[in-house]
PDB file of C-alpha atoms in Angstrom:
ATOM      1  CA  THR M  15     -10.260  13.747  -4.513  1.00 59.00           C
ATOM      2  CA  GLN M  16      -7.430  10.861  -5.134  1.00 70.00           C
ATOM      3  CA  LEU M  17      -3.772  12.354  -4.938  1.00 84.00           C
ATOM      4  CA  LEU M  18      -2.472   9.819  -7.464  1.00 92.00           C
ATOM      5  CA  GLU M  19      -4.779   8.595 -10.229  1.00 93.00           C
ATOM      6  CA  GLN M  20      -3.646   5.579 -12.329  1.00 94.00           C
ATOM      7  CA  SER M  21      -5.090   4.552 -15.648  1.00 95.00           C
ATOM      8  CA  PRO M  22      -6.398   2.299 -17.014  1.00 96.00           C
ATOM      9  CA  GLN M  23      -8.136   0.737 -13.919  1.00 94.00           C
ATOM     10  CA  PHE M  24      -8.201  -2.692 -15.400  1.00 95.00           C
ATOM     11  CA  LEU M  25      -6.254  -4.054 -18.307  1.00 96.00           C
ATOM     12  CA  SER M  26      -6.626  -7.539 -19.830  1.00 97.00           C
ATOM     13  CA  ILE M  27      -4.295  -8.688 -22.736  1.00 96.00           C
ATOM     14  CA  GLN M  28      -2.499 -11.774 -24.355  1.00 97.00           C
ATOM     15  CA  GLU M  29       0.554 -13.222 -23.165  1.00 97.00           C
ATOM     16  CA  GLY M  30       3.451 -11.555 -25.389  1.00 97.00           C
ATOM     17  CA  GLU M  31       1.962  -8.071 -25.516  1.00 97.00           C
ATOM     18  CA  ASN M  32       3.360  -4.714 -24.656  1.00 97.00           C
ATOM     19  CA  LEU M  33       1.584  -2.123 -21.948  1.00 97.00           C
ATOM     20  CA  THR M  34       1.893   0.603 -20.395  1.00 98.00           C
ATOM     21  CA  VAL M  35       0.119   1.980 -17.079  1.00 97.00           C
ATOM     22  CA  TYR M  36       0.082   5.519 -15.768  1.00 97.00           C
ATOM     23  CA  CYS M  37       0.497   6.974 -12.515  1.00 96.00           C
ATOM     24  CA  ASN M  38      -0.677  10.779 -12.340  1.00 94.00           C
ATOM     25  CA  SER M  39      -1.284  13.773 -10.380  1.00 92.00           C
ATOM     26  CA  SER M  40      -1.184  17.634  -9.867  1.00 89.00           C
ATOM     27  CA  SER M  41       1.187  17.541  -7.445  1.00 90.00           C
ATOM     28  CA  VAL M  42       5.298  17.579  -7.096  1.00 91.00           C
ATOM     29  CA  PHE M  43       6.977  14.957  -5.167  1.00 90.00           C
ATOM     30  CA  SER M  44      10.543  14.043  -4.142  1.00 88.00           C
ATOM     31  CA  SER M  45      10.306  10.475  -5.119  1.00 90.00           C
ATOM     32  CA  LEU M  46       7.563   8.004  -6.149  1.00 94.00           C
ATOM     33  CA  GLN M  47       6.800   4.036  -5.546  1.00 95.00           C
ATOM     34  CA  TRP M  48       5.877   1.465  -7.679  1.00 97.00           C
ATOM     35  CA  TYR M  49       4.586  -1.724  -6.047  1.00 96.00           C
ATOM     36  CA  ARG M  50       2.933  -5.235  -7.131  1.00 97.00           C
ATOM     37  CA  GLN M  51       0.434  -7.218  -5.366  1.00 96.00           C
ATOM     38  CA  GLU M  52      -0.634 -10.224  -6.040  1.00 94.00           C
ATOM     39  CA  PRO M  53      -3.906 -12.359  -4.893  1.00 89.00           C
ATOM     40  CA  GLY M  54      -4.043 -12.861  -1.392  1.00 89.00           C
ATOM     41  CA  GLU M  55      -0.985 -10.903  -0.610  1.00 93.00           C
ATOM     42  CA  GLY M  56       0.235  -7.929   0.468  1.00 95.00           C
ATOM     43  CA  PRO M  57       1.965  -5.522  -2.414  1.00 95.00           C
ATOM     44  CA  VAL M  58       5.921  -6.011  -2.676  1.00 94.00           C
ATOM     45  CA  LEU M  59       8.204  -2.971  -4.110  1.00 93.00           C
ATOM     46  CA  LEU M  60       8.926  -2.815  -7.198  1.00 95.00           C
ATOM     47  CA  VAL M  61      11.357   0.350  -7.644  1.00 94.00           C
ATOM     48  CA  THR M  62      11.733   3.694  -6.390  1.00 92.00           C
ATOM     49  CA  VAL M  63      12.516   6.510  -8.480  1.00 92.00           C
ATOM     50  CA  VAL M  64      13.666  10.031  -7.260  1.00 90.00           C
ATOM     51  CA  THR M  65      15.274  12.239 -10.349  1.00 90.00           C
ATOM     52  CA  GLY M  66      12.668  14.004 -12.943  1.00 91.00           C
ATOM     53  CA  GLY M  67      13.280  12.029 -16.004  1.00 93.00           C
ATOM     54  CA  GLU M  68      14.635   8.830 -14.207  1.00 94.00           C
ATOM     55  CA  VAL M  69      14.322   5.817 -16.036  1.00 96.00           C
ATOM     56  CA  LYS M  70      14.674   2.454 -14.319  1.00 96.00           C
ATOM     57  CA  LYS M  71      14.586  -1.104 -15.644  1.00 96.00           C
ATOM     58  CA  LEU M  72      14.065  -4.315 -13.734  1.00 94.00           C
ATOM     59  CA  LYS M  73      13.732  -7.277 -16.349  1.00 95.00           C
ATOM     60  CA  ARG M  74      11.197  -6.942 -18.420  1.00 97.00           C
ATOM     61  CA  LEU M  75       9.776  -3.709 -16.604  1.00 97.00           C
ATOM     62  CA  THR M  76      10.642  -0.195 -17.253  1.00 97.00           C
ATOM     63  CA  PHE M  77      10.081   2.624 -14.906  1.00 97.00           C
ATOM     64  CA  GLN M  78       9.868   6.275 -15.715  1.00 96.00           C
ATOM     65  CA  PHE M  79       9.830   9.501 -13.698  1.00 95.00           C
ATOM     66  CA  GLY M  80       8.320  12.444 -15.245  1.00 94.00           C
ATOM     67  CA  ASP M  81      10.527  15.415 -15.729  1.00 92.00           C
ATOM     68  CA  ALA M  82       8.203  17.645 -13.716  1.00 93.00           C
ATOM     69  CA  ARG M  83       8.316  14.733 -10.793  1.00 92.00           C
ATOM     70  CA  LYS M  84       4.281  14.795 -11.015  1.00 93.00           C
ATOM     71  CA  ASP M  85       3.853  11.278 -13.122  1.00 94.00           C
ATOM     72  CA  SER M  86       5.404   8.013 -13.819  1.00 97.00           C
ATOM     73  CA  SER M  87       4.645   5.383 -15.959  1.00 97.00           C
ATOM     74  CA  LEU M  88       5.243   1.628 -15.867  1.00 98.00           C
ATOM     75  CA  HIS M  89       5.698  -0.410 -19.364  1.00 98.00           C
ATOM     76  CA  ILE M  90       6.121  -4.150 -19.479  1.00 97.00           C
ATOM     77  CA  THR M  91       7.578  -5.889 -22.623  1.00 97.00           C
ATOM     78  CA  ALA M  92       6.456  -8.922 -23.548  1.00 97.00           C
ATOM     79  CA  ALA M  93       3.821  -9.678 -20.741  1.00 97.00           C
ATOM     80  CA  GLN M  94       3.963 -12.929 -19.014  1.00 97.00           C
ATOM     81  CA  PRO M  95       1.022 -14.290 -17.006  1.00 96.00           C
ATOM     82  CA  GLY M  96       3.543 -14.078 -13.972  1.00 95.00           C
ATOM     83  CA  ASP M  97       3.025 -10.673 -14.501  1.00 96.00           C
ATOM     84  CA  THR M  98      -0.678 -10.625 -13.357  1.00 96.00           C
ATOM     85  CA  GLY M  99      -1.934  -8.557 -10.301  1.00 96.00           C
ATOM     86  CA  LEU M 100      -2.602  -5.124  -8.676  1.00 96.00           C
ATOM     87  CA  TYR M 101      -0.015  -2.442  -9.545  1.00 97.00           C
ATOM     88  CA  LEU M 102      -0.094   0.718  -7.077  1.00 96.00           C
ATOM     89  CA  CYS M 103       2.206   3.755  -7.466  1.00 96.00           C
ATOM     90  CA  ALA M 104       2.690   5.471  -3.845  1.00 95.00           C
ATOM     91  CA  VAL M 105       4.415   8.360  -2.912  1.00 93.00           C
ATOM     92  CA  ARG M 106       6.075   9.364   0.679  1.00 88.00           C
ATOM     93  CA  ARG M 107       4.679  12.881   2.305  1.00 85.00           C
ATOM     94  CA  PRO M 108       6.733  14.392   5.288  1.00 83.00           C
ATOM     95  CA  THR M 109       4.252  14.539   8.236  1.00 81.00           C
ATOM     96  CA  SER M 110       5.231  14.637  12.407  1.00 75.00           C
ATOM     97  CA  GLY M 111       7.369  12.115  13.649  1.00 70.00           C
ATOM     98  CA  THR M 112       7.644  10.286  10.092  1.00 77.00           C
ATOM     99  CA  TYR M 113       6.542   9.709   6.513  1.00 83.00           C
ATOM    100  CA  LYS M 114       2.683   8.924   5.034  1.00 88.00           C
ATOM    101  CA  TYR M 115       2.561   6.514   2.287  1.00 91.00           C
ATOM    102  CA  ILE M 116      -0.239   7.480  -0.484  1.00 92.00           C
ATOM    103  CA  PHE M 117      -1.328   5.030  -2.793  1.00 94.00           C
ATOM    104  CA  GLY M 118      -3.013   5.442  -6.104  1.00 93.00           C
ATOM    105  CA  THR M 119      -6.185   3.731  -7.160  1.00 90.00           C
ATOM    106  CA  GLY M 120      -4.291   0.899  -8.956  1.00 93.00           C
ATOM    107  CA  THR M 121      -3.912  -1.066 -12.037  1.00 95.00           C
ATOM    108  CA  ARG M 122      -5.109  -4.645 -12.290  1.00 95.00           C
ATOM    109  CA  LEU M 123      -3.723  -6.124 -14.859  1.00 97.00           C
ATOM    110  CA  LYS M 124      -4.235  -9.725 -16.585  1.00 96.00           C
ATOM    111  CA  VAL M 125      -1.944 -11.459 -18.907  1.00 97.00           C
ATOM    112  CA  LEU M 126      -3.667 -14.261 -20.519  1.00 96.00           C
ATOM    113  CA  ALA M 127      -1.563 -17.594 -22.159  1.00 94.00           C
TER     114      ALA M 127
ATOM    115  CA  ASP Q   5      11.048 -11.564   4.426  1.00 57.00           C
ATOM    116  CA  ALA Q   6       9.767  -8.847   6.970  1.00 64.00           C
ATOM    117  CA  GLY Q   7       8.212 -10.683  10.016  1.00 89.00           C
ATOM    118  CA  ILE Q   8       5.067  -9.163  10.174  1.00 94.00           C
ATOM    119  CA  THR Q   9       1.742 -11.298  10.951  1.00 96.00           C
ATOM    120  CA  GLN Q  10      -1.718 -10.119  11.703  1.00 97.00           C
ATOM    121  CA  SER Q  11      -4.156 -11.577  13.108  1.00 96.00           C
ATOM    122  CA  PRO Q  12      -7.250 -12.628  12.537  1.00 97.00           C
ATOM    123  CA  ARG Q  13      -6.958 -13.462   8.920  1.00 97.00           C
ATOM    124  CA  HIS Q  14     -10.496 -13.845   8.153  1.00 97.00           C
ATOM    125  CA  LYS Q  15     -13.568 -12.339  10.716  1.00 97.00           C
ATOM    126  CA  VAL Q  16     -17.050 -11.881  10.244  1.00 97.00           C
ATOM    127  CA  THR Q  17     -18.936  -9.885  12.484  1.00 97.00           C
ATOM    128  CA  GLU Q  18     -22.488  -8.153  12.860  1.00 97.00           C
ATOM    129  CA  THR Q  19     -23.197  -4.404  12.531  1.00 97.00           C
ATOM    130  CA  GLY Q  20     -22.584  -2.599  16.026  1.00 97.00           C
ATOM    131  CA  THR Q  21     -19.626  -4.983  17.793  1.00 97.00           C
ATOM    132  CA  PRO Q  22     -16.288  -4.370  18.538  1.00 96.00           C
ATOM    133  CA  VAL Q  23     -13.987  -5.547  16.067  1.00 97.00           C
ATOM    134  CA  THR Q  24      -9.566  -5.543  17.160  1.00 98.00           C
ATOM    135  CA  LEU Q  25      -7.138  -6.314  14.707  1.00 98.00           C
ATOM    136  CA  ARG Q  26      -3.607  -7.071  15.488  1.00 98.00           C
ATOM    137  CA  CYS Q  27       0.100  -6.361  13.996  1.00 98.00           C
ATOM    138  CA  HIS Q  28       2.457  -7.868  15.226  1.00 97.00           C
ATOM    139  CA  GLN Q  29       6.290  -7.219  13.984  1.00 95.00           C
ATOM    140  CA  THR Q  30       9.812  -8.983  14.890  1.00 92.00           C
ATOM    141  CA  GLU Q  31      11.751  -6.424  12.911  1.00 85.00           C
ATOM    142  CA  ASN Q  32      11.924  -3.589  15.876  1.00 86.00           C
ATOM    143  CA  HIS Q  33      10.716  -1.174  13.360  1.00 87.00           C
ATOM    144  CA  ARG Q  34       9.882   2.381  14.646  1.00 87.00           C
ATOM    145  CA  TYR Q  35       7.117   2.868  11.988  1.00 90.00           C
ATOM    146  CA  MET Q  36       3.500   1.009  11.374  1.00 93.00           C
ATOM    147  CA  TYR Q  37       0.688   1.556   9.699  1.00 95.00           C
ATOM    148  CA  TRP Q  38      -2.908   0.232   8.924  1.00 98.00           C
ATOM    149  CA  TYR Q  39      -4.357   0.654   5.431  1.00 97.00           C
ATOM    150  CA  ARG Q  40      -7.653  -0.884   4.326  1.00 97.00           C
ATOM    151  CA  GLN Q  41      -8.192  -1.803   0.635  1.00 96.00           C
ATOM    152  CA  ASP Q  42     -11.283  -1.307  -1.756  1.00 92.00           C
ATOM    153  CA  PRO Q  43     -12.052  -1.825  -5.331  1.00 84.00           C
ATOM    154  CA  GLY Q  44     -11.343   1.361  -6.925  1.00 79.00           C
ATOM    155  CA  HIS Q  45      -9.612   2.779  -4.245  1.00 82.00           C
ATOM    156  CA  GLY Q  46      -6.365   1.186  -4.054  1.00 85.00           C
ATOM    157  CA  LEU Q  47      -4.782   1.248  -0.472  1.00 93.00           C
ATOM    158  CA  ARG Q  48      -6.197   4.299   2.144  1.00 94.00           C
ATOM    159  CA  LEU Q  49      -4.231   4.930   5.373  1.00 95.00           C
ATOM    160  CA  ILE Q  50      -6.313   4.670   8.497  1.00 97.00           C
ATOM    161  CA  HIS Q  51      -3.360   5.434  10.980  1.00 96.00           C
ATOM    162  CA  TYR Q  52      -0.495   5.058  11.414  1.00 94.00           C
ATOM    163  CA  SER Q  53       2.420   4.984  14.582  1.00 92.00           C
ATOM    164  CA  TYR Q  54       6.202   6.961  14.978  1.00 88.00           C
ATOM    165  CA  GLY Q  55       6.794   5.198  18.411  1.00 87.00           C
ATOM    166  CA  VAL Q  56       5.309   3.746  21.182  1.00 91.00           C
ATOM    167  CA  LYS Q  57       2.307   5.287  22.317  1.00 91.00           C
ATOM    168  CA  ASP Q  58       2.716   7.936  19.065  1.00 91.00           C
ATOM    169  CA  THR Q  59       0.023   7.576  16.815  1.00 93.00           C
ATOM    170  CA  ASP Q  60      -1.897  10.080  14.338  1.00 93.00           C
ATOM    171  CA  LYS Q  61      -4.837   9.817  12.059  1.00 93.00           C
ATOM    172  CA  GLY Q  62      -4.664   9.135   8.204  1.00 92.00           C
ATOM    173  CA  GLU Q  63      -7.161  10.066   5.559  1.00 90.00           C
ATOM    174  CA  VAL Q  64      -9.829   7.780   6.448  1.00 95.00           C
ATOM    175  CA  SER Q  65      -9.906   7.499  10.220  1.00 96.00           C
ATOM    176  CA  ASP Q  66     -13.554   7.999  11.037  1.00 96.00           C
ATOM    177  CA  GLY Q  67     -14.696   4.979  13.178  1.00 96.00           C
ATOM    178  CA  TYR Q  68     -11.191   3.224  13.989  1.00 98.00           C
ATOM    179  CA  SER Q  69      -9.072   3.738  16.999  1.00 97.00           C
ATOM    180  CA  VAL Q  70      -5.540   2.562  17.331  1.00 97.00           C
ATOM    181  CA  SER Q  71      -2.738   2.002  20.110  1.00 97.00           C
ATOM    182  CA  ARG Q  72       0.487   0.640  20.274  1.00 96.00           C
ATOM    183  CA  SER Q  73       1.710  -0.612  24.016  1.00 95.00           C
ATOM    184  CA  LYS Q  74       5.305  -2.075  22.493  1.00 95.00           C
ATOM    185  CA  THR Q  75       7.251  -1.585  19.612  1.00 93.00           C
ATOM    186  CA  GLU Q  76       6.317  -4.754  17.955  1.00 95.00           C
ATOM    187  CA  ASP Q  77       2.370  -4.744  18.513  1.00 97.00           C
ATOM    188  CA  PHE Q  78       0.229  -2.167  16.712  1.00 98.00           C
ATOM    189  CA  LEU Q  79      -3.430  -2.614  16.914  1.00 98.00           C
ATOM    190  CA  LEU Q  80      -6.690  -1.309  15.315  1.00 98.00           C
ATOM    191  CA  THR Q  81     -10.158  -1.224  17.065  1.00 98.00           C
ATOM    192  CA  LEU Q  82     -13.480  -0.756  15.138  1.00 97.00           C
ATOM    193  CA  GLU Q  83     -15.417   0.761  18.553  1.00 93.00           C
ATOM    194  CA  SER Q  84     -18.986  -0.199  16.691  1.00 96.00           C
ATOM    195  CA  ALA Q  85     -18.777  -2.025  13.475  1.00 97.00           C
ATOM    196  CA  THR Q  86     -20.462  -1.027  10.359  1.00 97.00           C
ATOM    197  CA  SER Q  87     -21.038  -2.359   6.941  1.00 96.00           C
ATOM    198  CA  SER Q  88     -19.241   0.223   5.153  1.00 96.00           C
ATOM    199  CA  GLN Q  89     -16.260  -1.153   7.221  1.00 97.00           C
ATOM    200  CA  THR Q  90     -16.021  -4.534   5.635  1.00 97.00           C
ATOM    201  CA  SER Q  91     -13.060  -4.398   3.771  1.00 97.00           C
ATOM    202  CA  VAL Q  92      -9.318  -5.870   3.616  1.00 97.00           C
ATOM    203  CA  TYR Q  93      -7.257  -4.346   6.152  1.00 98.00           C
ATOM    204  CA  PHE Q  94      -3.217  -4.031   5.575  1.00 98.00           C
ATOM    205  CA  CYS Q  95      -0.528  -3.459   8.387  1.00 97.00           C
ATOM    206  CA  ALA Q  96       2.720  -2.231   7.090  1.00 95.00           C
ATOM    207  CA  ILE Q  97       5.927  -1.205   8.525  1.00 93.00           C
ATOM    208  CA  SER Q  98       8.434   1.106   7.108  1.00 86.00           C
ATOM    209  CA  GLY Q  99      11.959  -0.426   5.064  1.00 60.00           C
ATOM    210  CA  ARG Q 100      15.346   0.002   6.791  1.00 54.00           C
ATOM    211  CA  GLY Q 101      16.483   3.079   6.251  1.00 53.00           C
ATOM    212  CA  GLN Q 102      15.028   6.539   5.717  1.00 51.00           C
ATOM    213  CA  TYR Q 103      16.538   6.389   1.972  1.00 48.00           C
ATOM    214  CA  THR Q 104      14.944   3.455   0.410  1.00 58.00           C
ATOM    215  CA  GLY Q 105      11.431   4.212   2.251  1.00 79.00           C
ATOM    216  CA  GLU Q 106      10.004   0.613   1.444  1.00 86.00           C
ATOM    217  CA  LEU Q 107       6.668  -0.534   2.934  1.00 91.00           C
ATOM    218  CA  PHE Q 108       6.562  -4.035   3.918  1.00 92.00           C
ATOM    219  CA  PHE Q 109       3.263  -5.390   4.278  1.00 94.00           C
ATOM    220  CA  GLY Q 110       1.178  -7.866   6.031  1.00 95.00           C
ATOM    221  CA  GLU Q 111      -0.715 -10.781   4.348  1.00 95.00           C
ATOM    222  CA  GLY Q 112      -4.271  -8.869   5.072  1.00 96.00           C
ATOM    223  CA  SER Q 113      -7.159  -9.448   7.178  1.00 97.00           C
ATOM    224  CA  ARG Q 114     -10.327 -10.002   5.371  1.00 97.00           C
ATOM    225  CA  LEU Q 115     -13.154  -8.075   7.561  1.00 98.00           C
ATOM    226  CA  THR Q 116     -17.039  -8.774   6.720  1.00 97.00           C
ATOM    227  CA  VAL Q 117     -19.607  -7.093   8.832  1.00 97.00           C
ATOM    228  CA  LEU Q 118     -22.865  -8.167   8.539  1.00 96.00           C
TER     229      LEU Q 118
END
């Protein structure tokens, strides 16, 4: 059973369209991260949200952390081909000596020109 | 860019052979992680390290072992590779400061077990 479920799994849209992807769990988290991964590369951090209800904006990307801190969404306005990639949510879980980072199942986005 | 290099970047091997993947960092970070990435599963944690000779298991550790004899190197070993271990393997190190908790990733090692 995955701790973090992302939806949709795949998304193909035209340039200029808006989209929202979701990251859901039944557990409560102290913070949540979003990463983007381009083909042939490792994931890169986009944002960390730490407060229930928090909204962060990164240019055309808007991230929201649910009020109960169990879920998060990523909204992209006027998508561009450069937004194409795999979007992953992740949480940190404390463990002996450090934190474990647990990732969601991912949403693969393709933006067509 | 975080100084993380993985080697080899690509490897094809046969079932039953041992394989070692290397992760080398130049950032002097204490925490290092090995993940595997498969379609529909995102990234799954194999093993992690919180210091020299301090390692622990992740979610999918069966069939894998790790070693960390120096701060800069974290080795992942498949003692006897199986086809189910065909995957892309990523090494990661923790970010600067526990507040941000950012993970920096290497470029990945693609392993094919025939």
